[in-house]
mmCIF file of C-alpha atoms in Angstrom:
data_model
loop_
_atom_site.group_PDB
_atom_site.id
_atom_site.type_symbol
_atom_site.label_atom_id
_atom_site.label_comp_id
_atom_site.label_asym_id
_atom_site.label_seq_id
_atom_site.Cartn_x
_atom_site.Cartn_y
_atom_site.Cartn_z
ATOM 1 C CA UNK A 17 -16.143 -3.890 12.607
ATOM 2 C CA UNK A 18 -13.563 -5.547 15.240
ATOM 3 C CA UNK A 19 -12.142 -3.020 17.856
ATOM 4 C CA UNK A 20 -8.310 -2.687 17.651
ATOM 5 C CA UNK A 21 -8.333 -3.785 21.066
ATOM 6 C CA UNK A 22 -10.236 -7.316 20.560
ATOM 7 C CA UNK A 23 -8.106 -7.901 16.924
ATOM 8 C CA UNK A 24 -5.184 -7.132 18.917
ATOM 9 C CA UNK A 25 -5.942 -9.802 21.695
ATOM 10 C CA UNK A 26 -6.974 -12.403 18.589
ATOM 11 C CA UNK A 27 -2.957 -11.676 16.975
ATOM 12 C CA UNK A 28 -1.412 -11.973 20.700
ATOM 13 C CA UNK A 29 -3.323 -15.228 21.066
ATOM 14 C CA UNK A 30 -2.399 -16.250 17.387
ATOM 15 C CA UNK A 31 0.798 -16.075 17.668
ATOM 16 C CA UNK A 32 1.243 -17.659 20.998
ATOM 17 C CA UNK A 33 -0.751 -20.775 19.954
ATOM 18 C CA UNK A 34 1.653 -20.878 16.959
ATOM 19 C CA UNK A 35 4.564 -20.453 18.856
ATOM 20 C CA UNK A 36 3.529 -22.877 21.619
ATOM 21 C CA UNK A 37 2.869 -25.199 18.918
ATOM 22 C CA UNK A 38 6.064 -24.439 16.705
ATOM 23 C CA UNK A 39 8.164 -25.286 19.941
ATOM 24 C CA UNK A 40 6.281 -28.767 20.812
ATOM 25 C CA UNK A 41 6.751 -29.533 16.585
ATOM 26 C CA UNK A 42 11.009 -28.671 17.408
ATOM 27 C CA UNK A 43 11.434 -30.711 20.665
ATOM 28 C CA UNK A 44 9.609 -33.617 19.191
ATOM 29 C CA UNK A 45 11.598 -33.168 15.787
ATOM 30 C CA UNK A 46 14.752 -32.993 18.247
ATOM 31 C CA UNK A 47 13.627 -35.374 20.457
ATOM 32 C CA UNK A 48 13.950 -33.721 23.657
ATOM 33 C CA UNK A 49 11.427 -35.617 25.554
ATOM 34 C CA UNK A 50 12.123 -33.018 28.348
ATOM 35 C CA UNK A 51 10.889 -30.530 26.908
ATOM 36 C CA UNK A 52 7.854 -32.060 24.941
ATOM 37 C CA UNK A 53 4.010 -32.461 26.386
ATOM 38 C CA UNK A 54 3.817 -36.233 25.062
ATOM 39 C CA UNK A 55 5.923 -39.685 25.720
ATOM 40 C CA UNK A 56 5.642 -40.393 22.231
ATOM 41 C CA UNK A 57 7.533 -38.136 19.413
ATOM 42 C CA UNK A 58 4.871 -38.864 16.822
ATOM 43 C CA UNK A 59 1.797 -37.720 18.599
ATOM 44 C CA UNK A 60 3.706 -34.729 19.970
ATOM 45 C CA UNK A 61 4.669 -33.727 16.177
ATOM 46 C CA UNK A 62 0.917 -34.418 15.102
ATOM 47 C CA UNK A 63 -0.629 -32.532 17.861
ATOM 48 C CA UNK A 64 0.982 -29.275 17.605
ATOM 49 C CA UNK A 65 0.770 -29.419 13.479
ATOM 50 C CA UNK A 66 -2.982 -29.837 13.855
ATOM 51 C CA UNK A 67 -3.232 -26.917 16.529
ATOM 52 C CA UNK A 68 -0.984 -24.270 14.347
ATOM 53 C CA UNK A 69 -3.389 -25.747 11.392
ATOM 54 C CA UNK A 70 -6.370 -24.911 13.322
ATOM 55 C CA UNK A 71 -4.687 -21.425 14.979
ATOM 56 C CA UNK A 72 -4.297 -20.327 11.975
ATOM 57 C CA UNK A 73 -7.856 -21.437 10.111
ATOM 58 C CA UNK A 74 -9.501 -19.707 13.171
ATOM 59 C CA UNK A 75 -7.989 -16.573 13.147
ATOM 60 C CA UNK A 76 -7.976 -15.807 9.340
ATOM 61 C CA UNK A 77 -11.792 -17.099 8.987
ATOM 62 C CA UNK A 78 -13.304 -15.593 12.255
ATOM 63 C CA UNK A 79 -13.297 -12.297 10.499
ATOM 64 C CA UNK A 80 -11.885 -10.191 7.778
ATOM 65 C CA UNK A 81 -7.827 -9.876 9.090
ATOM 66 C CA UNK A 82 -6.886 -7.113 6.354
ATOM 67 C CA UNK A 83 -7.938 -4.133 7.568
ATOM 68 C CA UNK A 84 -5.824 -0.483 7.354
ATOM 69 C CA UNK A 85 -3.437 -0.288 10.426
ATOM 70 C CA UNK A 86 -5.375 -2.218 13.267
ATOM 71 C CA UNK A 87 -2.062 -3.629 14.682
ATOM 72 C CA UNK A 88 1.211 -0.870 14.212
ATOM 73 C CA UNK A 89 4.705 -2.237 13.530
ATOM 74 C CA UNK A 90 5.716 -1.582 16.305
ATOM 75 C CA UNK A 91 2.564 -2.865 18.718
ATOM 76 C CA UNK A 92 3.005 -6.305 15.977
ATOM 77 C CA UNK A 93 7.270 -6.404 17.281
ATOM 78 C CA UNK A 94 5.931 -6.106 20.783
ATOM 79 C CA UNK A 95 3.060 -8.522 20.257
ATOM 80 C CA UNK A 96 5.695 -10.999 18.642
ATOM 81 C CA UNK A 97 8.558 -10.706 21.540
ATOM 82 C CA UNK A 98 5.787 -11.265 24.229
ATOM 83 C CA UNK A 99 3.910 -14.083 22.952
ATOM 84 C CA UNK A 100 7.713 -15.488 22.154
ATOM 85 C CA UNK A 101 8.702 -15.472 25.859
ATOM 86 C CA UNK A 102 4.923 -16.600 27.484
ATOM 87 C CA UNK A 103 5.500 -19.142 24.802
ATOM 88 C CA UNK A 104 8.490 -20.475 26.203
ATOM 89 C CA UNK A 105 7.598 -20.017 29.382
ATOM 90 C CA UNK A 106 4.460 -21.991 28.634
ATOM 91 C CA UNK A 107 6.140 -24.404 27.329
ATOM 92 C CA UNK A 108 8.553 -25.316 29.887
ATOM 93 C CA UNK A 109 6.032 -24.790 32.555
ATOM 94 C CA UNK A 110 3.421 -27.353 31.508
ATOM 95 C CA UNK A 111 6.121 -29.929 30.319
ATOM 96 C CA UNK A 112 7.574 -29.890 33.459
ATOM 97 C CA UNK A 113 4.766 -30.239 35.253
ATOM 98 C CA UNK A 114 3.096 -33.107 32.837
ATOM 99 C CA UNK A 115 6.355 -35.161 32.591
ATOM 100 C CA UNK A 116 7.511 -34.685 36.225
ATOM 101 C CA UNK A 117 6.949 -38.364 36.941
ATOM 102 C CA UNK A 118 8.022 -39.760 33.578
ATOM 103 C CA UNK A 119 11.607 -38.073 34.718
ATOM 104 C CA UNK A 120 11.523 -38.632 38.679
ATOM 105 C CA UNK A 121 14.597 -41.190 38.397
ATOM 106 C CA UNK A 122 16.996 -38.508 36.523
ATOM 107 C CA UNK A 123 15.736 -35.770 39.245
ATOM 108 C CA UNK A 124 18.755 -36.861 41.417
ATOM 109 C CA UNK A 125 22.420 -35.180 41.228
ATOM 110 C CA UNK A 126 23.947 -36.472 38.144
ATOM 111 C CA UNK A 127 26.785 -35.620 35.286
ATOM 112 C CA UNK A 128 26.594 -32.094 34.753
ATOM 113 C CA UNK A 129 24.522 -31.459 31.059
ATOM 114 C CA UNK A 130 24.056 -28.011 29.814
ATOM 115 C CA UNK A 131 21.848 -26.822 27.496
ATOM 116 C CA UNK A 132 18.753 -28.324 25.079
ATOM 117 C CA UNK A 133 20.853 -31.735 25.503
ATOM 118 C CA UNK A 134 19.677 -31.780 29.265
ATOM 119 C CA UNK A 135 16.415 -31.921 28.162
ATOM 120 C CA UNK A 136 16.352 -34.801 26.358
ATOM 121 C CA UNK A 137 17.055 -36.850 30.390
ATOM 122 C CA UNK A 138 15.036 -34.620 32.198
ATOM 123 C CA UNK A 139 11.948 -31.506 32.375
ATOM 124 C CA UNK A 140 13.422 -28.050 32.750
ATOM 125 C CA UNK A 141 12.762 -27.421 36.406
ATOM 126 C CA UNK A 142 14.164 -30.836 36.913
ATOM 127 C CA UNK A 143 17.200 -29.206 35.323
ATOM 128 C CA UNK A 144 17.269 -26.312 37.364
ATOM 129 C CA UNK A 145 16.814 -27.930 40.559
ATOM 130 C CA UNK A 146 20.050 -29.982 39.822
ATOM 131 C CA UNK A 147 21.855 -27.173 38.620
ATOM 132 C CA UNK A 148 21.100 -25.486 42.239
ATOM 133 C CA UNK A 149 21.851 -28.676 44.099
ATOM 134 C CA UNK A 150 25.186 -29.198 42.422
ATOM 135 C CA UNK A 151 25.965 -25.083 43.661
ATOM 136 C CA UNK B 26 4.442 5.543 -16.142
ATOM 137 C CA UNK B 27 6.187 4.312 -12.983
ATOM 138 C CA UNK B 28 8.903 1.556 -13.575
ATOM 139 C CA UNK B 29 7.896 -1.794 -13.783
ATOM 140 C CA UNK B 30 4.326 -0.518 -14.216
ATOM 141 C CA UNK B 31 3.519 -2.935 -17.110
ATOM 142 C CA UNK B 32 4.379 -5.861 -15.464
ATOM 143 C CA UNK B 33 2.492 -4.671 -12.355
ATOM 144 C CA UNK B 34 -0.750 -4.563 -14.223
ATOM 145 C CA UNK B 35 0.017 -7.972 -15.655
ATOM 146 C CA UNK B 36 0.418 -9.638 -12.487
ATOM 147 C CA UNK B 37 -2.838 -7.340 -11.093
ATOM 148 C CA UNK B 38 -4.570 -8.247 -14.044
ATOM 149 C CA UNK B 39 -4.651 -11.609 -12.680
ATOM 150 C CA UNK B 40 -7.110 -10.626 -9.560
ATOM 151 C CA UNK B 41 -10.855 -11.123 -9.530
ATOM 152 C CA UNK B 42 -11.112 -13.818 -12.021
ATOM 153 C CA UNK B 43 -11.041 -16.577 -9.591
ATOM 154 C CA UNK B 44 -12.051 -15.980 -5.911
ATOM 155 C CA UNK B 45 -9.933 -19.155 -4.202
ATOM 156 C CA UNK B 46 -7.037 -17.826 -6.068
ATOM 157 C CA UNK B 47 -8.308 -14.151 -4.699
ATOM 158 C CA UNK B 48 -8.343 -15.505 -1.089
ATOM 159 C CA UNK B 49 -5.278 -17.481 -0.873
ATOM 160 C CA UNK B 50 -3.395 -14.357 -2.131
ATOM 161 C CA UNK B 51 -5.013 -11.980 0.600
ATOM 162 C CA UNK B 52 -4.165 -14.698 2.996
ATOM 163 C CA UNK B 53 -0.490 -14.881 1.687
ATOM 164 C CA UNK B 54 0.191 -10.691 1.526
ATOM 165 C CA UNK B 55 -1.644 -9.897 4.688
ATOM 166 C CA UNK B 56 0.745 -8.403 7.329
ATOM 167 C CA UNK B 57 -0.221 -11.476 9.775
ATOM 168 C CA UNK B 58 0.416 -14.447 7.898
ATOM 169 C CA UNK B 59 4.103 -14.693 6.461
ATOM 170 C CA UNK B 60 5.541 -13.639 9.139
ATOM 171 C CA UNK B 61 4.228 -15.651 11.765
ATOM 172 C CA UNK B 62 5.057 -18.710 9.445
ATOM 173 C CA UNK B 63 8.196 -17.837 9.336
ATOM 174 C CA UNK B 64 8.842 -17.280 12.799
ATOM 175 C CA UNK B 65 7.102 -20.471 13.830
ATOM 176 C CA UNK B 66 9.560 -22.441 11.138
ATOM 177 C CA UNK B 67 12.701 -20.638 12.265
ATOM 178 C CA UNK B 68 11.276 -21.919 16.217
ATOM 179 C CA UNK B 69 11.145 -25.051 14.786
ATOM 180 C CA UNK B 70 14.686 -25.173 13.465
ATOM 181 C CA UNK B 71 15.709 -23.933 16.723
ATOM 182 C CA UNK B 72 14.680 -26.757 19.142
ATOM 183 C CA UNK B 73 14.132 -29.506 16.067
ATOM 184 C CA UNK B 74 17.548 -30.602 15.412
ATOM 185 C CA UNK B 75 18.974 -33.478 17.048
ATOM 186 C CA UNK B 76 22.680 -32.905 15.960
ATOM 187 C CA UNK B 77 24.363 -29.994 18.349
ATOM 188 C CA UNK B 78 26.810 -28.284 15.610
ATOM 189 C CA UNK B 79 24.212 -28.039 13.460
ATOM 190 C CA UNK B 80 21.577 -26.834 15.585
ATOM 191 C CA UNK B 81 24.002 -24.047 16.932
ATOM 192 C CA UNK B 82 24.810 -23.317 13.276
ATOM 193 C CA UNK B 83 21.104 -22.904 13.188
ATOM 194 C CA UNK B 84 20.352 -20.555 16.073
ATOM 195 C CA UNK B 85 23.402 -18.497 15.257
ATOM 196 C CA UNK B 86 22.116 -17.961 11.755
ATOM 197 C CA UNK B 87 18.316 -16.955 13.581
ATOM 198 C CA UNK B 88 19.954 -14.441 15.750
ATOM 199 C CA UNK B 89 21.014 -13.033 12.540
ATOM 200 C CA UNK B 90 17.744 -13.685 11.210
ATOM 201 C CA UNK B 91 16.220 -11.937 14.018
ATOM 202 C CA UNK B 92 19.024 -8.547 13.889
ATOM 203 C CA UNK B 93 18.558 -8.351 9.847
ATOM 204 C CA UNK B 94 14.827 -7.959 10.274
ATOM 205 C CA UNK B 95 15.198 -5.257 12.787
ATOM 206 C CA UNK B 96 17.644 -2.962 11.042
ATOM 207 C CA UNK B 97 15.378 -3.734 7.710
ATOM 208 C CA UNK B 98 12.596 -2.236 9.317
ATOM 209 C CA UNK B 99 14.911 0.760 10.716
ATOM 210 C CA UNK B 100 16.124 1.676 6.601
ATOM 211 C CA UNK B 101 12.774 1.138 5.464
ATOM 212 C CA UNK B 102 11.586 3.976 7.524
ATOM 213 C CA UNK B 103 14.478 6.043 7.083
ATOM 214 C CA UNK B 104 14.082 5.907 3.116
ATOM 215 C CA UNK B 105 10.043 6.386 3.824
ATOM 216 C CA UNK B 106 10.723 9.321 5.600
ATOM 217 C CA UNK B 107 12.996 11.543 2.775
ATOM 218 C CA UNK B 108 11.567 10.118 -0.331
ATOM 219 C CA UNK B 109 7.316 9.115 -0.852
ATOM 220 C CA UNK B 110 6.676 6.433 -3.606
ATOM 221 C CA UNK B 111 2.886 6.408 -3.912
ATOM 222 C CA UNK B 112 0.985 2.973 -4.312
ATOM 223 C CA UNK B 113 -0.266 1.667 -7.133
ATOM 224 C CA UNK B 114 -3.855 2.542 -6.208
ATOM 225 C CA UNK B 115 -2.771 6.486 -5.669
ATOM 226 C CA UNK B 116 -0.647 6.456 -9.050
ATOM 227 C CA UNK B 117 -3.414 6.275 -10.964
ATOM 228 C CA UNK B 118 -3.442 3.064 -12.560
ATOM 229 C CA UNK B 119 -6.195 1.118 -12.920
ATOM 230 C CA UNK B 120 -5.784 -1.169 -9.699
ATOM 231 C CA UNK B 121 -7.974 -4.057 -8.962
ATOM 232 C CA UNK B 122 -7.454 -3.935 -5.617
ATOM 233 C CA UNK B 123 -8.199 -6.775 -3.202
ATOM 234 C CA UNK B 124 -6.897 -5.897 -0.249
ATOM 235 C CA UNK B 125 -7.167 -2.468 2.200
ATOM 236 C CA UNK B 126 -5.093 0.515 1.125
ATOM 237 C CA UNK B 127 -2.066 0.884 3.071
ATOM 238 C CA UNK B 128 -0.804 4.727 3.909
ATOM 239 C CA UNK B 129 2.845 4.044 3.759
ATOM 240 C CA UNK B 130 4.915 4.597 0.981
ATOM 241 C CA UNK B 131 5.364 2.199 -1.946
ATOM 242 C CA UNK B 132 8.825 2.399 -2.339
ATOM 243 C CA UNK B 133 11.073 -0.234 -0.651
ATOM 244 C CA UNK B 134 8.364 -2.750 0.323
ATOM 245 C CA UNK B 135 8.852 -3.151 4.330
ATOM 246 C CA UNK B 136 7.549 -7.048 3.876
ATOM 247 C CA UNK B 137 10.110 -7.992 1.306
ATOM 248 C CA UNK B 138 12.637 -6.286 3.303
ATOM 249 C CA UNK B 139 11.794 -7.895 5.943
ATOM 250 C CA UNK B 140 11.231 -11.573 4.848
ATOM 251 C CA UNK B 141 13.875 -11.490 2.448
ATOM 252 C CA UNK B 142 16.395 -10.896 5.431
ATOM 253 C CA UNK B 143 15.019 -13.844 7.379
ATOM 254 C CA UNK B 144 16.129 -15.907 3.896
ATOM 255 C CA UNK B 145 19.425 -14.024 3.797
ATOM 256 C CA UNK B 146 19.999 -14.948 7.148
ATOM 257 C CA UNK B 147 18.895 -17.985 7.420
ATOM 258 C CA UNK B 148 20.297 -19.416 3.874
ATOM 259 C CA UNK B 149 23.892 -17.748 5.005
ATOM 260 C CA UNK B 150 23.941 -21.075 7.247
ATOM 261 C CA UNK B 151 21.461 -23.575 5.995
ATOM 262 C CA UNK B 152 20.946 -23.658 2.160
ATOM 263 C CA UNK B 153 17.706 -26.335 2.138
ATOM 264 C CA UNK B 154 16.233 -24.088 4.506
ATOM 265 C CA UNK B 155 17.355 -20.729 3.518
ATOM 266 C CA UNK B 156 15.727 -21.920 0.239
ATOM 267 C CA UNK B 157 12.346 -22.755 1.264
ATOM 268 C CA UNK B 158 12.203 -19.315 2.890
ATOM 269 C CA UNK B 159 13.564 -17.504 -0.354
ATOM 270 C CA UNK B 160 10.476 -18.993 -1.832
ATOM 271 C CA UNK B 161 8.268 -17.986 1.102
ATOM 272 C CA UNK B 162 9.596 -14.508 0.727
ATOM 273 C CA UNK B 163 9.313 -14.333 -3.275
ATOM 274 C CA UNK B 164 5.907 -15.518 -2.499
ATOM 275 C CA UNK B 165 4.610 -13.050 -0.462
ATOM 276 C CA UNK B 166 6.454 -10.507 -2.952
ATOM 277 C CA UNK B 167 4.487 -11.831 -5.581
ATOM 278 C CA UNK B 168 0.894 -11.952 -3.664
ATOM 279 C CA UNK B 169 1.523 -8.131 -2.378
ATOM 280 C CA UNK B 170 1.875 -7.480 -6.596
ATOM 281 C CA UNK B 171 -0.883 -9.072 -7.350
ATOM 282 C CA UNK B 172 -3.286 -7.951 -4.971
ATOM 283 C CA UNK B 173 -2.484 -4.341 -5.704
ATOM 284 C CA UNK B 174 -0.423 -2.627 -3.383
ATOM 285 C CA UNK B 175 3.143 -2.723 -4.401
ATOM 286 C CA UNK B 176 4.929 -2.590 -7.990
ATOM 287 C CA UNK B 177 7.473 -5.313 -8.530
ATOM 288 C CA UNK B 178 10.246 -3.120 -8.619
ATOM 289 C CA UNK B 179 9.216 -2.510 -4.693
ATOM 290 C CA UNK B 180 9.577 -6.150 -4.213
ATOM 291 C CA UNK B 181 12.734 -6.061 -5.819
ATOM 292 C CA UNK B 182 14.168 -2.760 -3.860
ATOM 293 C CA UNK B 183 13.091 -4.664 -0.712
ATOM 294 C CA UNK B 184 14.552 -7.770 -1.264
ATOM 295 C CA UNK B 185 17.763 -6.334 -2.280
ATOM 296 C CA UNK B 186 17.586 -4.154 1.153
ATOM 297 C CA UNK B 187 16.929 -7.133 3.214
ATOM 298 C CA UNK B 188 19.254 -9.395 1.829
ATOM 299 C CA UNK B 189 22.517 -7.083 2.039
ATOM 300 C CA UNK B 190 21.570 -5.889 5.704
ATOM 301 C CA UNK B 191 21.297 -9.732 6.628
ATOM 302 C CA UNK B 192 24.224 -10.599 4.273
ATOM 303 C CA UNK B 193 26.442 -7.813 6.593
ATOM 304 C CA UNK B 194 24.920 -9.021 9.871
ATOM 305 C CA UNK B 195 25.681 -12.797 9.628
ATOM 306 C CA UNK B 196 29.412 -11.875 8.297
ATOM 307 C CA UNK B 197 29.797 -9.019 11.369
ATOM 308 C CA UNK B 198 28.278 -11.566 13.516
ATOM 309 C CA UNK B 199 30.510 -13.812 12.825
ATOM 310 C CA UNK B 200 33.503 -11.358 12.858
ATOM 311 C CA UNK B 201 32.566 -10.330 16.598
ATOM 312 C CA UNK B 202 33.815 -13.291 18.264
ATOM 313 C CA UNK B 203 33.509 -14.135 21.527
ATOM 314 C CA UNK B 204 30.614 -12.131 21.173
ATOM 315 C CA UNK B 205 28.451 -14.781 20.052
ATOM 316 C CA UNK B 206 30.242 -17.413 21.971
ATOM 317 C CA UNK B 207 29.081 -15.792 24.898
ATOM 318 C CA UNK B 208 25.719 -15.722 23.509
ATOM 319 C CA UNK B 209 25.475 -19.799 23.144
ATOM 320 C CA UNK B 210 27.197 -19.630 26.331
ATOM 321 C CA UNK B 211 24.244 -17.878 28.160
ATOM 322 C CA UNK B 212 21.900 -19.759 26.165
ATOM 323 C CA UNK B 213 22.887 -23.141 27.122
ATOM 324 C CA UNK B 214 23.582 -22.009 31.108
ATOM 325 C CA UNK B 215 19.627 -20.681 30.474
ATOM 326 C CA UNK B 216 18.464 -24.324 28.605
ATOM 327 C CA UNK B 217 17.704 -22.338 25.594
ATOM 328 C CA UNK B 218 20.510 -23.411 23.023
#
């Protein structure tokens, strides 16, 4: 039988695959090109429906997920918030850092845009940095 | 007999007669599966709308998602701990049981409660979507009847629970202006909203 310490790494890793995915499957819905890991909207929607698709086939097929209180309520709320965040932070992160060239041009001082809609001209640390520039 | 007994062993009566059936309703009541899905879809929502009003109408009616499944969870417990509804399994019925047993009580089911809040919530602003999660969450009710651990009238208790506590979140949410003006506020300064 599993340990509740290695079933507990498998849900943390579930979810955040899910999450990273779910969040690549919304800015390529939204089109916030900013935000999203491909140039193209299509291959960005395919590519994190096949991963979630494939998260989720691993983890409830690896081994038998219904067992008697392996992950708590409240370990599962904390498991959920943190995966969230290192989701997002994921997320921005390697978007950033993949699209940094397609972007370069709007890097530059421009007309202040807050919010998701800034990330449909730009990466997220290219919206930061301007934000800091403009202060 | 408890209530809604009959129709309990109905809809159990159902398990073990065919295994993909058997498997794709462990896979639908386990505590790991709904949820996530849910989550994921409501993530989704939240960055996958091109059209600002309605994605704020969307991430208001998450937040509301997301405070309806917490205070669920907080009643649950609180009716757990002065009243104990055994499971089906310790009741005596003849179970065929297809899933582990949980120790909890029976009586509200915590997963209805809680998915049927996300629905509440997220219906309250979106009615195609606030659909497709009503189903998700009846769903799941039905899968956690038929693989043997809750009556329907458990379902039912939950739902009800979930619903009104997300039903009085979204309106006090909405009430407590420029609270969640603020909160978009922050959001957007943060490039979250």
């Amino acid at each position: 039988m599993e340990s509740a310490s290695d079933f507990s790494l498998d849900y943390f890793i579930f979810v955040l695959i899910v999450y990273t995915s779910a969040i690549q499957m919304g800015a390529a819905l939204g089109g916030f090109s900013g935000l999203s890991w491909f140039r193209h909207r299509s291959v960005g929607f395919m590519f994190s429906f096949l991963v979630a698709v494939v998260a989720n086939v691993w983890f409830f097929n690896s081994t038998d997920r219904n067992v008697r209180s392996v992950v708590e309520g409240s370990q599962q709320f904390g498991f959920f918030v943190g995966a969230g965040f290192l989701a997002l932070v994921i997320n921005t992160a390697f978007s950033s850092l993949v699209r940094a060239r397609d972007f370069r041009q709007n890097s530059g001082p421009g007309a202040a845009v807050h919010g998701l809609e800034a990330l449909r001209q730009t990466t997220f640390f290219h919206a930061v940095a301007r934000n800091f520039r403009r202060k | 007999m408890s209530p809604g007994a009959s129709v309990f062993l109905w809809i159990n009566g159902l398990a073990g007669r065919f295994a993909p059936l058997d498997y794709l309703m462990r896979v639908i009541a386990s505590d790991y599966f709904m949820i996530v899905l849910m989550c994921a879809i409501m993530l989704v929502m939240w960055f996958g709308t091109s059209d600002l009003k309605t994605r704020e109408r969307d991430q208001k009616a998450i937040i509301c998602a997301a405070i309806g499944l917490g205070l669920s969870n907080v009643w649950v417990n609180l009716i757990n701990n002065v009243y104990f509804w055994p499971r089906p399994f310790d009741a005596g019925h003849a179970v065929n049981l297809i899933f582990y047993r949980p120790p909890d009580p029976s009586f509200p089911s915590n997963t209805a409660a809680v998915t049927f809040a996300i629905a509440t919530a997220v219906f309250m602003a979106n009615r195609r979507m606030g659909g497709v999660f009503y189903i998700m969450a009846a769903t799941m009710g039905f899968s956690r009847v038929f693989v043997g651990v809750h009556y329907p009238v458990d379902i039912l208790g939950g739902a009800a629970l979930g619903s009104a506590t997300s039903f009085v979140a979204f309106k006090l949410f909405h009430w407590s202006e420029p609270l969640p003006s603020c909160l978009v506020w922050l959001g957007r300064r943060l490039y979250l909203m």
